[in-house]
mmCIF file of C-alpha atoms in Angstrom:
data_model
loop_
_atom_site.group_PDB
_atom_site.id
_atom_site.type_symbol
_atom_site.label_atom_id
_atom_site.label_comp_id
_atom_site.label_asym_id
_atom_site.label_seq_id
_atom_site.Cartn_x
_atom_site.Cartn_y
_atom_site.Cartn_z
ATOM 1 C CA MET A 1 109.645 110.819 123.849
ATOM 2 C CA GLU A 2 106.548 109.463 125.495
ATOM 3 C CA LEU A 3 104.166 106.668 124.687
ATOM 4 C CA ILE A 4 100.801 107.959 123.488
ATOM 5 C CA PRO A 5 97.933 106.551 125.572
ATOM 6 C CA GLU A 6 95.458 104.428 123.607
ATOM 7 C CA ASN A 7 92.646 106.957 124.068
ATOM 8 C CA GLU A 8 94.757 109.737 122.481
ATOM 9 C CA ILE A 9 95.963 107.926 119.353
ATOM 10 C CA ASP A 10 92.918 108.540 117.159
ATOM 11 C CA VAL A 11 92.708 112.318 116.798
ATOM 12 C CA PRO A 12 91.826 114.426 113.743
ATOM 13 C CA ALA A 13 94.614 114.776 111.190
ATOM 14 C CA SER A 14 94.592 118.538 111.765
ATOM 15 C CA SER A 15 95.617 117.947 115.407
ATOM 16 C CA SER A 16 98.608 115.659 114.870
ATOM 17 C CA PHE A 17 101.417 114.787 112.467
ATOM 18 C CA TYR A 18 103.571 111.668 112.118
ATOM 19 C CA LEU A 19 107.231 112.267 111.277
ATOM 20 C CA PRO A 20 109.193 109.593 109.405
ATOM 21 C CA PRO A 21 112.600 108.934 111.015
ATOM 22 C CA HIS A 22 115.807 108.108 109.182
ATOM 23 C CA PRO A 23 119.290 107.301 110.522
ATOM 24 C CA VAL A 24 122.282 109.547 109.872
ATOM 25 C CA PRO A 25 125.738 108.060 110.495
ATOM 26 C CA ASN A 26 127.942 109.821 113.007
ATOM 27 C CA THR A 27 131.367 110.184 111.398
ATOM 28 C CA ASN A 28 133.204 110.143 114.742
ATOM 29 C CA ARG A 29 131.630 106.951 116.056
ATOM 30 C CA ASP A 30 129.994 103.768 114.915
ATOM 31 C CA LYS A 31 126.644 105.108 116.084
ATOM 32 C CA PHE A 32 123.776 106.682 114.192
ATOM 33 C CA ARG A 33 121.606 109.593 115.184
ATOM 34 C CA VAL A 34 117.949 109.703 114.292
ATOM 35 C CA VAL A 35 116.722 112.622 112.208
ATOM 36 C CA PHE A 36 113.037 113.201 111.625
ATOM 37 C CA GLU A 37 111.971 114.225 108.144
ATOM 38 C CA GLY A 38 109.927 117.378 108.722
ATOM 39 C CA SER A 39 109.747 118.016 104.976
ATOM 40 C CA ALA A 40 108.174 114.615 104.187
ATOM 41 C CA LYS A 41 104.722 115.049 102.662
ATOM 42 C CA SER A 42 101.735 113.385 104.298
ATOM 43 C CA SER A 43 98.961 111.642 102.382
ATOM 44 C CA SER A 44 97.349 115.073 101.944
ATOM 45 C CA GLY A 45 100.494 116.374 100.210
ATOM 46 C CA VAL A 46 101.487 118.713 103.059
ATOM 47 C CA SER A 47 104.552 118.410 105.290
ATOM 48 C CA LEU A 48 105.019 119.579 108.862
ATOM 49 C CA ASN A 49 107.639 122.074 107.661
ATOM 50 C CA ASP A 50 105.061 123.510 105.246
ATOM 51 C CA LYS A 51 102.932 124.476 108.249
ATOM 52 C CA LEU A 52 105.642 125.617 110.674
ATOM 53 C CA MET A 53 106.722 129.221 111.029
ATOM 54 C CA VAL A 54 110.479 129.363 110.588
ATOM 55 C CA GLY A 55 110.888 132.598 112.568
ATOM 56 C CA PRO A 56 113.388 135.379 111.992
ATOM 57 C CA GLN A 57 117.130 134.787 111.990
ATOM 58 C CA LEU A 58 118.255 135.493 115.546
ATOM 59 C CA GLN A 59 121.930 134.656 115.165
ATOM 60 C CA THR A 60 124.419 137.463 114.671
ATOM 61 C CA ASP A 61 125.844 137.410 111.158
ATOM 62 C CA LEU A 62 129.244 135.745 110.922
ATOM 63 C CA THR A 63 131.223 138.874 109.957
ATOM 64 C CA THR A 64 129.944 140.828 112.961
ATOM 65 C CA LEU A 65 130.529 137.867 115.242
ATOM 66 C CA LEU A 66 134.140 137.463 114.078
ATOM 67 C CA LEU A 67 134.866 141.180 114.472
ATOM 68 C CA ARG A 68 133.353 141.208 117.952
ATOM 69 C CA PHE A 69 135.302 138.041 118.812
ATOM 70 C CA ARG A 70 138.564 139.940 118.277
ATOM 71 C CA THR A 71 137.675 142.738 120.734
ATOM 72 C CA HIS A 72 138.095 140.567 123.836
ATOM 73 C CA LYS A 73 141.381 139.527 125.458
ATOM 74 C CA ILE A 74 140.152 136.014 126.159
ATOM 75 C CA ALA A 75 138.012 133.909 123.861
ATOM 76 C CA ILE A 76 135.630 131.267 125.115
ATOM 77 C CA THR A 77 133.798 128.787 122.948
ATOM 78 C CA ALA A 78 131.037 126.422 123.907
ATOM 79 C CA ASP A 79 129.120 123.562 122.393
ATOM 80 C CA ILE A 80 125.719 122.699 123.775
ATOM 81 C CA GLU A 81 125.561 118.948 123.390
ATOM 82 C CA LYS A 82 122.426 117.769 121.648
ATOM 83 C CA MET A 83 121.018 121.298 121.824
ATOM 84 C CA TYR A 84 117.639 120.551 120.274
ATOM 85 C CA ARG A 85 117.147 117.580 122.578
ATOM 86 C CA GLN A 86 117.552 119.839 125.621
ATOM 87 C CA ILE A 87 114.463 121.925 124.829
ATOM 88 C CA THR A 88 110.964 120.726 125.597
ATOM 89 C CA GLN A 89 108.138 121.839 123.365
ATOM 90 C CA GLN A 90 104.433 122.319 123.856
ATOM 91 C CA TYR A 91 102.837 120.854 120.725
ATOM 92 C CA SER A 92 104.143 117.309 120.903
ATOM 93 C CA ASP A 93 101.202 115.810 118.993
ATOM 94 C CA PHE A 94 102.644 117.399 115.858
ATOM 95 C CA GLN A 95 105.799 115.345 116.335
ATOM 96 C CA ARG A 96 104.447 111.809 116.517
ATOM 97 C CA ILE A 97 106.379 108.749 115.450
ATOM 98 C CA VAL A 98 105.802 105.013 115.274
ATOM 99 C CA TRP A 99 108.600 103.042 116.899
ATOM 100 C CA ARG A 100 109.753 99.709 118.205
ATOM 101 C CA ASN A 101 113.080 98.778 119.733
ATOM 102 C CA SER A 102 113.360 95.429 117.982
ATOM 103 C CA PRO A 103 111.625 93.587 115.125
ATOM 104 C CA PHE A 104 110.065 91.267 117.697
ATOM 105 C CA GLU A 105 108.172 94.009 119.528
ATOM 106 C CA PRO A 106 104.870 95.552 118.414
ATOM 107 C CA ILE A 107 104.916 98.960 116.750
ATOM 108 C CA GLN A 108 103.792 101.681 119.132
ATOM 109 C CA ASP A 109 102.840 105.350 118.777
ATOM 110 C CA PHE A 110 105.027 107.916 120.526
ATOM 111 C CA ARG A 111 105.214 111.678 120.585
ATOM 112 C CA LEU A 112 108.461 113.584 120.787
ATOM 113 C CA THR A 113 108.570 115.887 123.788
ATOM 114 C CA ARG A 114 111.707 117.707 122.615
ATOM 115 C CA ILE A 115 112.469 119.754 119.524
ATOM 116 C CA ALA A 116 113.227 117.378 116.651
ATOM 117 C CA TYR A 117 116.103 117.643 114.200
ATOM 118 C CA GLY A 118 114.740 118.156 110.725
ATOM 119 C CA THR A 119 111.919 120.549 111.561
ATOM 120 C CA ALA A 120 112.011 124.009 109.998
ATOM 121 C CA SER A 121 111.530 125.905 113.250
ATOM 122 C CA ALA A 122 114.183 124.039 115.287
ATOM 123 C CA PRO A 123 117.082 126.521 114.782
ATOM 124 C CA TYR A 124 114.909 129.513 115.677
ATOM 125 C CA LEU A 125 113.448 127.815 118.761
ATOM 126 C CA ALA A 126 116.874 126.765 120.046
ATOM 127 C CA ILE A 127 118.437 130.225 119.688
ATOM 128 C CA LYS A 128 115.329 131.944 121.090
ATOM 129 C CA PHE A 129 115.440 129.597 124.074
ATOM 130 C CA LEU A 130 119.079 130.507 124.788
ATOM 131 C CA GLN A 131 118.365 134.221 124.461
ATOM 132 C CA GLN A 132 115.348 133.993 126.767
ATOM 133 C CA LEU A 133 117.392 132.051 129.315
ATOM 134 C CA ALA A 134 120.034 134.803 129.237
ATOM 135 C CA LEU A 135 117.334 137.442 129.828
ATOM 136 C CA ASN A 136 115.726 135.437 132.638
ATOM 137 C CA GLU A 137 119.048 134.976 134.438
ATOM 138 C CA ALA A 138 120.399 138.514 133.879
ATOM 139 C CA ASN A 139 120.029 139.439 137.570
ATOM 140 C CA ASN A 140 121.808 136.300 138.785
ATOM 141 C CA PHE A 141 124.537 136.210 136.122
ATOM 142 C CA PRO A 142 124.859 139.684 134.552
ATOM 143 C CA LEU A 143 128.172 139.101 132.754
ATOM 144 C CA ALA A 144 127.152 135.708 131.396
ATOM 145 C CA SER A 145 123.807 137.112 130.279
ATOM 146 C CA LYS A 146 125.480 139.996 128.456
ATOM 147 C CA ALA A 147 127.948 137.642 126.764
ATOM 148 C CA ALA A 148 125.220 135.220 125.710
ATOM 149 C CA LEU A 149 123.066 138.002 124.262
ATOM 150 C CA ASN A 150 125.830 139.972 122.529
ATOM 151 C CA ASP A 151 128.615 137.549 121.660
ATOM 152 C CA PHE A 152 126.781 134.391 120.708
#
């Protein structure tokens, strides 16, 4: 996330959106993760998720994935830690937040530079990013590219 410069804070409502954050407890630790409420309605009665295109489902359906999983001698699984947080996005003014690190600091305006949890398009963007990466790196890593495109 980045601090919004003073001269960029006051923009038309059609060019920005403020997301309300809320904490979600992590069951494995004593920590919380912050989720941004993309479905929260603004003062005009419209949410960010109302305006976002969700995109088509890019993931292979579970039945096909399980059947394909059984065709290989060796199975490999992977977990991309904080997947949404790994992907930068272009329209960061539509993911603005107000934030302060302690009650003693002033509230400041920030924009999220990564895909936010809680937005309708996040799953599509994350999977599309992985698929595009596999296509881009097909010449350098042909087997990995094929596996990422077909078995993920």
